[in-house]
CSV table of N, CA, C and O in Angstrom, one decimal:
chain,number,residue,atom,x,y,z
A,1,MET,N,-121.5,36.5,-32.2
A,1,MET,CA,-121.2,37.5,-33.2
A,1,MET,C,-121.1,36.8,-34.5
A,1,MET,O,-120.5,35.7,-34.6
A,2,ALA,N,-121.6,37.4,-35.5
A,2,ALA,CA,-121.6,36.8,-36.9
A,2,ALA,C,-120.4,37.4,-37.6
A,2,ALA,O,-120.0,38.6,-37.4
A,3,TYR,N,-119.8,36.7,-38.6
A,3,TYR,CA,-118.7,37.2,-39.3
A,3,TYR,C,-119.0,37.2,-40.8
A,3,TYR,O,-119.6,36.2,-41.3
A,4,LEU,N,-118.6,38.2,-41.5
A,4,LEU,CA,-118.5,38.3,-42.9
A,4,LEU,C,-117.0,38.3,-43.3
A,4,LEU,O,-116.2,38.8,-42.5
A,5,ALA,N,-116.7,37.8,-44.4
A,5,ALA,CA,-115.4,37.9,-44.9
A,5,ALA,C,-115.4,38.3,-46.4
A,5,ALA,O,-116.3,37.9,-47.1
A,6,MET,N,-114.4,39.0,-46.8
A,6,MET,CA,-114.3,39.4,-48.2
A,6,MET,C,-112.8,39.1,-48.6
A,6,MET,O,-111.9,39.4,-47.9
A,7,ARG,N,-112.6,38.5,-49.8
A,7,ARG,CA,-111.2,38.2,-50.2
A,7,ARG,C,-111.2,38.7,-51.7
A,7,ARG,O,-112.0,38.3,-52.5
A,8,THR,N,-110.1,39.4,-52.0
A,8,THR,CA,-109.9,39.8,-53.3
A,8,THR,C,-108.4,39.5,-53.7
A,8,THR,O,-107.6,39.4,-52.8
A,9,SER,N,-108.1,39.5,-54.9
A,9,SER,CA,-106.7,39.4,-55.3
A,9,SER,C,-106.1,40.8,-55.0
A,9,SER,O,-106.7,41.8,-55.2
A,10,ALA,N,-104.9,40.7,-54.5
A,10,ALA,CA,-104.2,42.0,-54.2
A,10,ALA,C,-104.0,42.9,-55.4
A,10,ALA,O,-103.9,44.0,-55.3
A,11,ASP,N,-103.9,42.3,-56.6
A,11,ASP,CA,-103.6,43.0,-57.8
A,11,ASP,C,-104.9,43.4,-58.6
A,11,ASP,O,-104.8,44.0,-59.6
A,12,SER,N,-106.0,42.9,-58.1
A,12,SER,CA,-107.3,43.1,-58.9
A,12,SER,C,-108.4,43.4,-58.0
A,12,SER,O,-108.8,42.7,-57.1
A,13,GLU,N,-109.0,44.6,-58.2
A,13,GLU,CA,-110.2,45.0,-57.4
A,13,GLU,C,-111.4,45.0,-58.3
A,13,GLU,O,-111.3,45.3,-59.4
A,14,ALA,N,-112.5,44.6,-57.7
A,14,ALA,CA,-113.8,44.7,-58.4
A,14,ALA,C,-114.1,46.1,-58.7
A,14,ALA,O,-113.9,47.0,-57.9
A,15,SER,N,-114.5,46.4,-59.9
A,15,SER,CA,-115.0,47.8,-60.2
A,15,SER,C,-116.0,47.7,-61.2
A,15,SER,O,-116.1,46.8,-62.0
A,16,ALA,N,-116.9,48.8,-61.2
A,16,ALA,CA,-117.9,48.9,-62.2
A,16,ALA,C,-117.6,50.2,-63.0
A,16,ALA,O,-117.0,51.1,-62.4
A,17,SER,N,-118.2,50.3,-64.2
A,17,SER,CA,-117.9,51.5,-64.9
A,17,SER,C,-118.6,52.7,-64.3
A,17,SER,O,-118.1,53.8,-64.4
A,18,THR,N,-119.7,52.4,-63.6
A,18,THR,CA,-120.4,53.5,-62.9
A,18,THR,C,-120.4,53.0,-61.4
A,18,THR,O,-120.8,51.9,-61.2
A,19,PRO,N,-120.0,53.9,-60.5
A,19,PRO,CA,-120.0,53.4,-59.1
A,19,PRO,C,-121.4,53.0,-58.7
A,19,PRO,O,-122.4,53.5,-59.1
A,20,LEU,N,-121.4,51.9,-57.9
A,20,LEU,CA,-122.7,51.3,-57.4
A,20,LEU,C,-123.2,52.2,-56.2
A,20,LEU,O,-122.5,52.3,-55.2
A,21,THR,N,-124.3,52.8,-56.4
A,21,THR,CA,-124.8,53.7,-55.3
A,21,THR,C,-125.6,52.9,-54.3
A,21,THR,O,-126.1,51.8,-54.7
A,22,PRO,N,-125.7,53.4,-53.1
A,22,PRO,CA,-126.5,52.6,-52.1
A,22,PRO,C,-127.9,52.4,-52.5
A,22,PRO,O,-128.5,51.3,-52.3
A,23,ALA,N,-128.5,53.4,-53.2
A,23,ALA,CA,-129.9,53.2,-53.6
A,23,ALA,C,-130.0,52.1,-54.6
A,23,ALA,O,-130.9,51.3,-54.6
A,24,ARG,N,-129.1,52.0,-55.6
A,24,ARG,CA,-129.1,50.9,-56.5
A,24,ARG,C,-128.8,49.6,-55.9
A,24,ARG,O,-129.5,48.6,-56.2
A,25,LEU,N,-127.9,49.5,-55.0
A,25,LEU,CA,-127.5,48.3,-54.2
A,25,LEU,C,-128.7,47.7,-53.5
A,25,LEU,O,-128.9,46.5,-53.5
A,26,LEU,N,-129.5,48.6,-52.9
A,26,LEU,CA,-130.6,48.1,-52.1
A,26,LEU,C,-131.9,48.0,-52.8
A,26,LEU,O,-132.8,47.3,-52.3
A,27,SER,N,-132.1,48.6,-54.0
A,27,SER,CA,-133.4,48.5,-54.7
A,27,SER,C,-133.4,47.7,-55.9
A,27,SER,O,-134.5,47.2,-56.3
A,28,ALA,N,-132.3,47.4,-56.5
A,28,ALA,CA,-132.3,46.6,-57.8
A,28,ALA,C,-132.7,45.2,-57.4
A,28,ALA,O,-132.3,44.6,-56.3
A,29,PRO,N,-133.4,44.5,-58.3
A,29,PRO,CA,-133.7,43.1,-58.1
A,29,PRO,C,-132.3,42.4,-58.0
A,29,PRO,O,-131.3,42.7,-58.8
A,30,LEU,N,-132.2,41.4,-57.1
A,30,LEU,CA,-130.8,40.8,-56.9
A,30,LEU,C,-130.2,40.2,-58.1
A,30,LEU,O,-129.0,40.4,-58.4
A,31,ALA,N,-131.0,39.6,-58.9
A,31,ALA,CA,-130.5,39.0,-60.2
A,31,ALA,C,-129.9,40.0,-61.1
A,31,ALA,O,-128.8,39.9,-61.7
A,32,ASP,N,-130.6,41.2,-61.2
A,32,ASP,CA,-130.1,42.3,-62.0
A,32,ASP,C,-128.8,42.9,-61.4
A,32,ASP,O,-127.8,43.2,-62.1
A,33,LEU,N,-128.7,43.0,-60.1
A,33,LEU,CA,-127.5,43.5,-59.4
A,33,LEU,C,-126.3,42.6,-59.6
A,33,LEU,O,-125.3,43.1,-60.0
A,34,LEU,N,-126.6,41.3,-59.5
A,34,LEU,CA,-125.5,40.4,-59.7
A,34,LEU,C,-125.0,40.4,-61.1
A,34,LEU,O,-123.7,40.3,-61.3
A,35,ALA,N,-125.9,40.5,-62.1
A,35,ALA,CA,-125.5,40.5,-63.5
A,35,ALA,C,-124.7,41.8,-63.7
A,35,ALA,O,-123.6,41.8,-64.5
A,36,GLU,N,-125.1,42.9,-63.2
A,36,GLU,CA,-124.5,44.2,-63.3
A,36,GLU,C,-123.0,44.2,-62.9
A,36,GLU,O,-122.2,44.8,-63.5
A,37,VAL,N,-122.7,43.5,-61.7
A,37,VAL,CA,-121.4,43.5,-61.2
A,37,VAL,C,-120.6,42.3,-61.5
A,37,VAL,O,-119.5,42.0,-61.0
A,38,ASP,N,-121.2,41.4,-62.4
A,38,ASP,CA,-120.6,40.1,-62.8
A,38,ASP,C,-120.3,39.3,-61.5
A,38,ASP,O,-119.2,38.9,-61.3
A,39,ALA,N,-121.4,39.0,-60.8
A,39,ALA,CA,-121.3,38.1,-59.6
A,39,ALA,C,-122.2,37.0,-59.7
A,39,ALA,O,-123.2,37.0,-60.4
A,40,GLU,N,-122.0,36.0,-58.9
A,40,GLU,CA,-122.8,34.8,-58.8
A,40,GLU,C,-122.9,34.4,-57.3
A,40,GLU,O,-121.9,34.6,-56.5
A,41,VAL,N,-124.0,33.8,-56.9
A,41,VAL,CA,-124.2,33.3,-55.5
A,41,VAL,C,-124.1,31.9,-55.6
A,41,VAL,O,-124.7,31.1,-56.4
A,42,LEU,N,-123.2,31.3,-54.7
A,42,LEU,CA,-122.9,29.9,-54.6
A,42,LEU,C,-123.3,29.5,-53.2
A,42,LEU,O,-123.2,30.2,-52.2
A,43,ASP,N,-123.7,28.2,-53.0
A,43,ASP,CA,-124.0,27.6,-51.7
A,43,ASP,C,-122.7,27.2,-51.0
A,43,ASP,O,-121.9,26.5,-51.6
A,44,ALA,N,-122.6,27.5,-49.7
A,44,ALA,CA,-121.5,27.1,-48.9
A,44,ALA,C,-121.8,25.6,-48.5
A,44,ALA,O,-123.0,25.2,-48.4
A,45,PRO,N,-120.8,24.8,-48.2
A,45,PRO,CA,-121.1,23.5,-47.7
A,45,PRO,C,-121.8,23.5,-46.4
A,45,PRO,O,-121.7,24.4,-45.6
A,46,ALA,N,-122.6,22.5,-46.2
A,46,ALA,CA,-123.5,22.4,-45.0
A,46,ALA,C,-122.8,22.6,-43.7
A,46,ALA,O,-123.3,23.2,-42.8
A,47,GLU,N,-121.5,22.2,-43.6
A,47,GLU,CA,-120.8,22.4,-42.3
A,47,GLU,C,-120.4,23.8,-42.0
A,47,GLU,O,-120.0,24.1,-40.9
A,48,TYR,N,-120.7,24.7,-42.9
A,48,TYR,CA,-120.5,26.1,-42.7
A,48,TYR,C,-121.8,26.9,-42.4
A,48,TYR,O,-121.9,28.1,-42.7
A,49,ASP,N,-122.8,26.3,-41.9
A,49,ASP,CA,-124.1,26.9,-41.7
A,49,ASP,C,-124.0,28.0,-40.7
A,49,ASP,O,-124.9,29.0,-40.6
A,50,ALA,N,-123.0,28.0,-39.7
A,50,ALA,CA,-122.9,29.1,-38.8
A,50,ALA,C,-122.2,30.3,-39.3
A,50,ALA,O,-122.2,31.4,-38.7
A,51,PHE,N,-121.7,30.2,-40.5
A,51,PHE,CA,-120.9,31.2,-41.2
A,51,PHE,C,-122.0,32.1,-42.0
A,51,PHE,O,-122.9,31.6,-42.5
A,52,GLU,N,-121.7,33.4,-42.0
A,52,GLU,CA,-122.7,34.3,-42.7
A,52,GLU,C,-122.4,34.4,-44.2
A,52,GLU,O,-123.4,34.5,-45.0
A,53,GLY,N,-121.2,34.5,-44.7
A,53,GLY,CA,-120.9,34.6,-46.1
A,53,GLY,C,-119.6,35.1,-46.4
A,53,GLY,O,-118.9,35.7,-45.5
A,54,VAL,N,-119.2,35.0,-47.6
A,54,VAL,CA,-117.9,35.5,-48.1
A,54,VAL,C,-118.0,35.9,-49.6
A,54,VAL,O,-118.8,35.4,-50.3
A,55,ALA,N,-117.3,37.0,-49.9
A,55,ALA,CA,-117.3,37.5,-51.3
A,55,ALA,C,-115.8,37.2,-51.7
A,55,ALA,O,-114.9,37.7,-51.1
A,56,LEU,N,-115.7,36.5,-52.9
A,56,LEU,CA,-114.4,36.3,-53.4
A,56,LEU,C,-114.3,36.9,-54.8
A,56,LEU,O,-115.2,36.7,-55.6
A,57,LYS,N,-113.2,37.6,-55.0
A,57,LYS,CA,-112.9,38.2,-56.4
A,57,LYS,C,-111.6,37.6,-56.9
A,57,LYS,O,-110.5,38.1,-56.5
A,58,PRO,N,-111.7,36.6,-57.7
A,58,PRO,CA,-110.5,36.0,-58.2
A,58,PRO,C,-109.8,37.0,-59.2
A,58,PRO,O,-110.4,38.0,-59.6
A,59,ARG,N,-108.5,36.7,-59.5
A,59,ARG,CA,-107.8,37.6,-60.5
A,59,ARG,C,-108.5,37.7,-61.8
A,59,ARG,O,-108.5,38.7,-62.4
A,60,SER,N,-109.2,36.7,-62.2
A,60,SER,CA,-110.1,36.8,-63.4
A,60,SER,C,-111.4,36.0,-63.1
A,60,SER,O,-111.4,35.1,-62.3
A,61,GLY,N,-112.4,36.3,-63.8
A,61,GLY,CA,-113.7,35.7,-63.6
A,61,GLY,C,-114.6,36.5,-62.7
A,61,GLY,O,-114.3,37.6,-62.3
A,62,ARG,N,-115.7,35.8,-62.4
A,62,ARG,CA,-116.9,36.5,-61.7
A,62,ARG,C,-116.6,36.6,-60.2
A,62,ARG,O,-115.9,35.8,-59.6
A,63,ILE,N,-117.2,37.6,-59.6
A,63,ILE,CA,-117.3,37.7,-58.1
A,63,ILE,C,-118.1,36.5,-57.6
A,63,ILE,O,-119.1,36.2,-58.2
A,64,GLN,N,-117.6,35.8,-56.6
A,64,GLN,CA,-118.4,34.7,-56.1
A,64,GLN,C,-118.8,35.1,-54.6
A,64,GLN,O,-118.0,35.4,-53.8
A,65,ILE,N,-120.1,35.0,-54.5
A,65,ILE,CA,-120.8,35.3,-53.2
A,65,ILE,C,-121.1,34.0,-52.6
A,65,ILE,O,-122.0,33.3,-53.2
A,66,VAL,N,-120.5,33.5,-51.5
A,66,VAL,CA,-120.7,32.2,-51.0
A,66,VAL,C,-121.5,32.3,-49.7
A,66,VAL,O,-121.1,33.0,-48.7
A,67,LEU,N,-122.7,31.7,-49.7
A,67,LEU,CA,-123.6,31.9,-48.5
A,67,LEU,C,-124.2,30.6,-48.1
A,67,LEU,O,-124.4,29.6,-48.9
A,68,PRO,N,-124.5,30.4,-46.8
A,68,PRO,CA,-125.0,29.1,-46.3
A,68,PRO,C,-126.4,28.9,-46.9
A,68,PRO,O,-127.2,29.8,-47.0
A,69,LYS,N,-126.6,27.7,-47.4
A,69,LYS,CA,-127.9,27.4,-48.0
A,69,LYS,C,-129.1,27.3,-47.0
A,69,LYS,O,-130.2,27.6,-47.3
A,70,ALA,N,-128.7,27.1,-45.7
A,70,ALA,CA,-129.7,26.9,-44.7
A,70,ALA,C,-130.4,28.3,-44.3
A,70,ALA,O,-131.4,28.2,-43.7
A,71,ARG,N,-129.9,29.4,-44.8
A,71,ARG,CA,-130.5,30.7,-44.5
A,71,ARG,C,-131.8,30.9,-45.3
A,71,ARG,O,-131.9,30.3,-46.4
A,72,SER,N,-132.6,31.8,-44.8
A,72,SER,CA,-133.8,32.1,-45.6
A,72,SER,C,-133.4,32.9,-46.8
A,72,SER,O,-132.3,33.5,-46.9
A,73,ALA,N,-134.4,32.9,-47.8
A,73,ALA,CA,-134.1,33.7,-49.0
A,73,ALA,C,-133.9,35.2,-48.8
A,73,ALA,O,-133.0,35.8,-49.4
A,74,ALA,N,-134.7,35.7,-47.8
A,74,ALA,CA,-134.5,37.1,-47.4
A,74,ALA,C,-133.1,37.4,-46.8
A,74,ALA,O,-132.4,38.4,-47.1
A,75,HIS,N,-132.7,36.5,-46.0
A,75,HIS,CA,-131.3,36.6,-45.4
A,75,HIS,C,-130.2,36.5,-46.4
A,75,HIS,O,-129.3,37.4,-46.4
A,76,ARG,N,-130.3,35.6,-47.3
A,76,ARG,CA,-129.3,35.5,-48.4
A,76,ARG,C,-129.3,36.7,-49.3
A,76,ARG,O,-128.3,37.2,-49.7
A,77,ASP,N,-130.5,37.2,-49.5
A,77,ASP,CA,-130.6,38.5,-50.4
A,77,ASP,C,-129.8,39.6,-49.7
A,77,ASP,O,-129.0,40.3,-50.3
A,78,VAL,N,-130.1,39.8,-48.4
A,78,VAL,CA,-129.5,40.9,-47.7
A,78,VAL,C,-127.9,40.7,-47.6
A,78,VAL,O,-127.1,41.6,-47.9
A,79,MET,N,-127.5,39.5,-47.3
A,79,MET,CA,-126.1,39.2,-47.2
A,79,MET,C,-125.4,39.4,-48.5
A,79,MET,O,-124.3,39.9,-48.5
A,80,ALA,N,-126.0,39.0,-49.6
A,80,ALA,CA,-125.4,39.1,-50.9
A,80,ALA,C,-125.2,40.6,-51.2
A,80,ALA,O,-124.1,41.0,-51.7
A,81,ARG,N,-126.2,41.4,-50.9
A,81,ARG,CA,-126.1,42.9,-51.1
A,81,ARG,C,-125.0,43.5,-50.3
A,81,ARG,O,-124.2,44.4,-50.8
A,82,VAL,N,-124.9,43.1,-49.0
A,82,VAL,CA,-123.9,43.7,-48.1
A,82,VAL,C,-122.5,43.3,-48.6
A,82,VAL,O,-121.6,44.2,-48.7
A,83,LEU,N,-122.3,42.1,-49.0
A,83,LEU,CA,-121.0,41.7,-49.5
A,83,LEU,C,-120.6,42.3,-50.8
A,83,LEU,O,-119.5,42.8,-50.9
A,84,VAL,N,-121.5,42.4,-51.7
A,84,VAL,CA,-121.3,43.1,-53.0
A,84,VAL,C,-120.9,44.6,-52.7
A,84,VAL,O,-119.9,45.1,-53.2
A,85,GLY,N,-121.7,45.2,-51.9
A,85,GLY,CA,-121.5,46.6,-51.6
A,85,GLY,C,-120.1,46.9,-50.9
A,85,GLY,O,-119.4,47.8,-51.3
A,86,ARG,N,-119.8,46.0,-50.0
A,86,ARG,CA,-118.5,46.2,-49.3
A,86,ARG,C,-117.4,45.9,-50.2
A,86,ARG,O,-116.4,46.6,-50.2
A,87,LEU,N,-117.5,44.9,-51.0
A,87,LEU,CA,-116.4,44.6,-51.9
A,87,LEU,C,-116.2,45.7,-53.0
A,87,LEU,O,-115.0,46.0,-53.3
A,88,LEU,N,-117.2,46.3,-53.4
A,88,LEU,CA,-117.1,47.3,-54.4
A,88,LEU,C,-116.9,48.7,-53.8
A,88,LEU,O,-116.8,49.7,-54.6
A,89,GLY,N,-116.9,48.8,-52.5
A,89,GLY,CA,-116.7,50.1,-51.9
A,89,GLY,C,-117.8,51.1,-51.8
A,89,GLY,O,-117.7,52.3,-51.7
A,90,THR,N,-119.0,50.5,-51.9
A,90,THR,CA,-120.2,51.3,-51.9
A,90,THR,C,-120.3,51.9,-50.4
A,90,THR,O,-120.2,51.2,-49.4
A,91,ASP,N,-120.7,53.1,-50.3
A,91,ASP,CA,-120.8,53.8,-49.0
A,91,ASP,C,-122.1,53.3,-48.3
A,91,ASP,O,-123.2,53.6,-48.7
A,92,LEU,N,-121.9,52.4,-47.3
A,92,LEU,CA,-123.1,51.9,-46.6
A,92,LEU,C,-123.1,52.3,-45.2
A,92,LEU,O,-122.0,52.7,-44.6
A,93,ALA,N,-124.3,52.4,-44.6
A,93,ALA,CA,-124.3,52.7,-43.2
A,93,ALA,C,-123.6,51.7,-42.4
A,93,ALA,O,-123.4,50.5,-42.9
A,94,PRO,N,-123.0,52.0,-41.3
A,94,PRO,CA,-122.3,51.0,-40.5
A,94,PRO,C,-123.2,49.7,-40.3
A,94,PRO,O,-124.4,49.8,-40.0
A,95,LEU,N,-122.5,48.6,-40.3
A,95,LEU,CA,-123.2,47.4,-40.0
A,95,LEU,C,-123.5,47.3,-38.5
A,95,LEU,O,-122.8,47.9,-37.7
A,96,PRO,N,-124.6,46.6,-38.1
A,96,PRO,CA,-124.8,46.4,-36.6
A,96,PRO,C,-123.6,45.8,-35.9
A,96,PRO,O,-122.8,45.1,-36.5
A,97,ALA,N,-123.4,46.2,-34.7
A,97,ALA,CA,-122.3,45.7,-33.9
A,97,ALA,C,-122.2,44.2,-33.8
A,97,ALA,O,-121.1,43.6,-33.7
A,98,SER,N,-123.4,43.5,-34.0
A,98,SER,CA,-123.3,42.1,-34.0
A,98,SER,C,-122.8,41.5,-35.2
A,98,SER,O,-122.7,40.2,-35.3
A,99,LEU,N,-122.6,42.2,-36.2
A,99,LEU,CA,-122.1,41.7,-37.5
A,99,LEU,C,-120.8,42.4,-37.9
A,99,LEU,O,-120.8,43.6,-38.1
A,100,GLU,N,-119.7,41.7,-37.9
A,100,GLU,CA,-118.4,42.2,-38.1
A,100,GLU,C,-118.0,41.8,-39.6
A,100,GLU,O,-118.2,40.8,-40.1
A,101,SER,N,-117.4,42.8,-40.2
A,101,SER,CA,-116.9,42.6,-41.6
A,101,SER,C,-115.4,42.7,-41.6
A,101,SER,O,-114.9,43.7,-41.1
A,102,ARG,N,-114.8,41.8,-42.3
A,102,ARG,CA,-113.3,41.8,-42.4
A,102,ARG,C,-112.9,41.6,-43.8
A,102,ARG,O,-113.6,40.9,-44.6
A,103,SER,N,-111.8,42.3,-44.3
A,103,SER,CA,-111.3,42.2,-45.6
A,103,SER,C,-109.9,41.5,-45.6
A,103,SER,O,-109.1,41.8,-44.7
A,104,PHE,N,-109.7,40.7,-46.6
A,104,PHE,CA,-108.4,40.1,-46.7
A,104,PHE,C,-107.8,40.2,-48.1
A,104,PHE,O,-108.6,40.3,-49.0
A,105,GLY,N,-106.5,40.3,-48.2
A,105,GLY,CA,-105.9,40.3,-49.6
A,105,GLY,C,-106.0,41.6,-50.3
A,105,GLY,O,-106.1,41.5,-51.6
A,106,GLY,N,-106.1,42.7,-49.7
A,106,GLY,CA,-106.1,44.0,-50.4
A,106,GLY,C,-107.4,44.6,-50.7
A,106,GLY,O,-107.5,45.6,-51.4
A,107,ALA,N,-108.5,44.0,-50.2
A,107,ALA,CA,-109.8,44.6,-50.4
A,107,ALA,C,-110.0,45.7,-49.4
A,107,ALA,O,-109.3,45.9,-48.5
A,108,ARG,N,-111.0,46.5,-49.7
A,108,ARG,CA,-111.3,47.7,-48.8
A,108,ARG,C,-111.9,47.2,-47.5
A,108,ARG,O,-112.6,46.2,-47.4
């Protein structure tokens, strides 16, 4: 089973001036989407290659999407979109049973 994790500050939630729609989340070029939500993708250390990814929203600053570098570009693209969507509360279809999503620190 693969795991996703999301962590936000309990006092601060990511928000956009306009809610992020599923259509926009899935169709926008990833670079545009990340700029729109003030996020960046960072590489996880090599020892975390079995890990799928994490979205971090510090009290201040950009959303950080941390993904294993060993994954394909397509995989990283999809995981970044899933993590951004979940963190921002975008209504997404349920994730496959093999992919579990957990939130920590007051995130949805």
